[in-house]
């Protein structure tokens, strides 16, 4: 059972205190949109230089996770993975207050979601399993799709989703079950297949001396066309891999989560495994900080 709601942009609860832990590509954009929506925003990032510019947007830049969550109505974690989210929340403990909402938006996977929800229960936090779909540009425009599990009538959480997203897909009321994280892994398996797929298509074209524009013209407007493949392909062809919208090492982490989740459920995913290996190899070749479209380079020795 799942249901959709369009966000209403500004029509909901304002003046919340919202803490954003992790101000990388996604967290920084979300923090800016929360500030723009009129909320009091408190931010923390491991490397302070990424959090500091948010002061210009009115955010309080905290020196520790515990300071960042002081007085928070809602805490958002937007960190690399589940272990990082758990570690940062442990460090936030002195500032946590019972009843605060924890919107866990890191792509953590289903297993880690269980450990995170147990931490939330132990500290009397209202937990939301709330990964997002959409990359840097939709994050900056406040147009993410939020996949959310938790108490769907919570006004504070909805106000936060309203500020960062254009659409909320509710997947269940029980955040500990990981239904939003499961949907996120399914969606990302498609995203990563498309990214690796276009990488291999372009590599083959290069090897065979085919102009890649001929390929794109061939599929344009027909059932084989895919906007996302075109987007990632053009990043490679125009050498626009930095700064990343979706970092290659982040994609490698997501690919591992997908493969592990499938194995746990005795599902064989040949392509996802091969894709994970492409990301690993491209990272080894020095493309880890570039956009995941750089998986293209896994087709070549250097
Ligand atoms: P990012 O720019 O690499 O940011 C990752 C953040 O995690 C940074 O703040 C980083 O701190 C922090 N971090 C990493 N390891 C840490 C640790 N051990 N302890 C404390 N902090 C740690 O990545 P992003 O693209 O914003 O992604 C954030 C999350 O959103 C990931 O789970 C990703 O899968 C998910 N996501 C990303 C996209 C996308 O298109 N980019 C879309 C949807 C979901 P430092 O700055 O100090 O390294």
mmCIF file with all atom_site columns, C-alpha atoms in Angstrom, residues 190 194 198 216 219 221-234:
data_model
loop_
_atom_site.group_PDB
_atom_site.id
_atom_site.type_symbol
_atom_site.label_atom_id
_atom_site.label_alt_id
_atom_site.label_comp_id
_atom_site.label_asym_id
_atom_site.label_entity_id
_atom_site.label_seq_id
_atom_site.pdbx_PDB_ins_code
_atom_site.Cartn_x
_atom_site.Cartn_y
_atom_site.Cartn_z
_atom_site.occupancy
_atom_site.B_iso_or_equiv
_atom_site.pdbx_formal_charge
_atom_site.auth_seq_id
_atom_site.auth_comp_id
_atom_site.auth_asym_id
_atom_site.auth_atom_id
_atom_site.pdbx_PDB_model_num
ATOM 1  C CA . UNK A 1 190 ? 17.184 1.368  -12.479 1.00 0.00 ? 190 UNK A CA 1
ATOM 2  C CA . UNK A 1 194 ? 20.833 3.301  -17.125 1.00 0.00 ? 194 UNK A CA 1
ATOM 3  C CA . UNK A 1 198 ? 24.910 4.380  -21.555 1.00 0.00 ? 198 UNK A CA 1
ATOM 4  C CA . UNK A 1 216 ? 21.353 9.386  -30.088 1.00 0.00 ? 216 UNK A CA 1
ATOM 5  C CA . UNK A 1 219 ? 16.850 6.399  -30.802 1.00 0.00 ? 219 UNK A CA 1
ATOM 6  C CA . UNK A 1 221 ? 11.748 10.133 -29.875 1.00 0.00 ? 221 UNK A CA 1
ATOM 7  C CA . UNK A 1 222 ? 11.223 6.362  -30.127 1.00 0.00 ? 222 UNK A CA 1
ATOM 8  C CA . UNK A 1 223 ? 10.651 3.682  -27.501 1.00 0.00 ? 223 UNK A CA 1
ATOM 9  C CA . UNK A 1 224 ? 14.423 3.211  -27.068 1.00 0.00 ? 224 UNK A CA 1
ATOM 10 C CA . UNK A 1 225 ? 14.946 6.846  -26.101 1.00 0.00 ? 225 UNK A CA 1
ATOM 11 C CA . UNK A 1 226 ? 15.674 7.556  -22.428 1.00 0.00 ? 226 UNK A CA 1
ATOM 12 C CA . UNK A 1 227 ? 16.104 11.092 -21.110 1.00 0.00 ? 227 UNK A CA 1
ATOM 13 C CA . UNK A 1 228 ? 18.323 9.936  -18.260 1.00 0.00 ? 228 UNK A CA 1
ATOM 14 C CA . UNK A 1 229 ? 20.709 8.071  -20.595 1.00 0.00 ? 229 UNK A CA 1
ATOM 15 C CA . UNK A 1 230 ? 20.968 11.202 -22.714 1.00 0.00 ? 230 UNK A CA 1
ATOM 16 C CA . UNK A 1 231 ? 21.672 13.312 -19.627 1.00 0.00 ? 231 UNK A CA 1
ATOM 17 C CA . UNK A 1 232 ? 24.452 11.031 -18.350 1.00 0.00 ? 232 UNK A CA 1
ATOM 18 C CA . UNK A 1 233 ? 25.795 10.423 -21.876 1.00 0.00 ? 233 UNK A CA 1
ATOM 19 C CA . UNK A 1 234 ? 26.117 14.132 -22.559 1.00 0.00 ? 234 UNK A CA 1
#
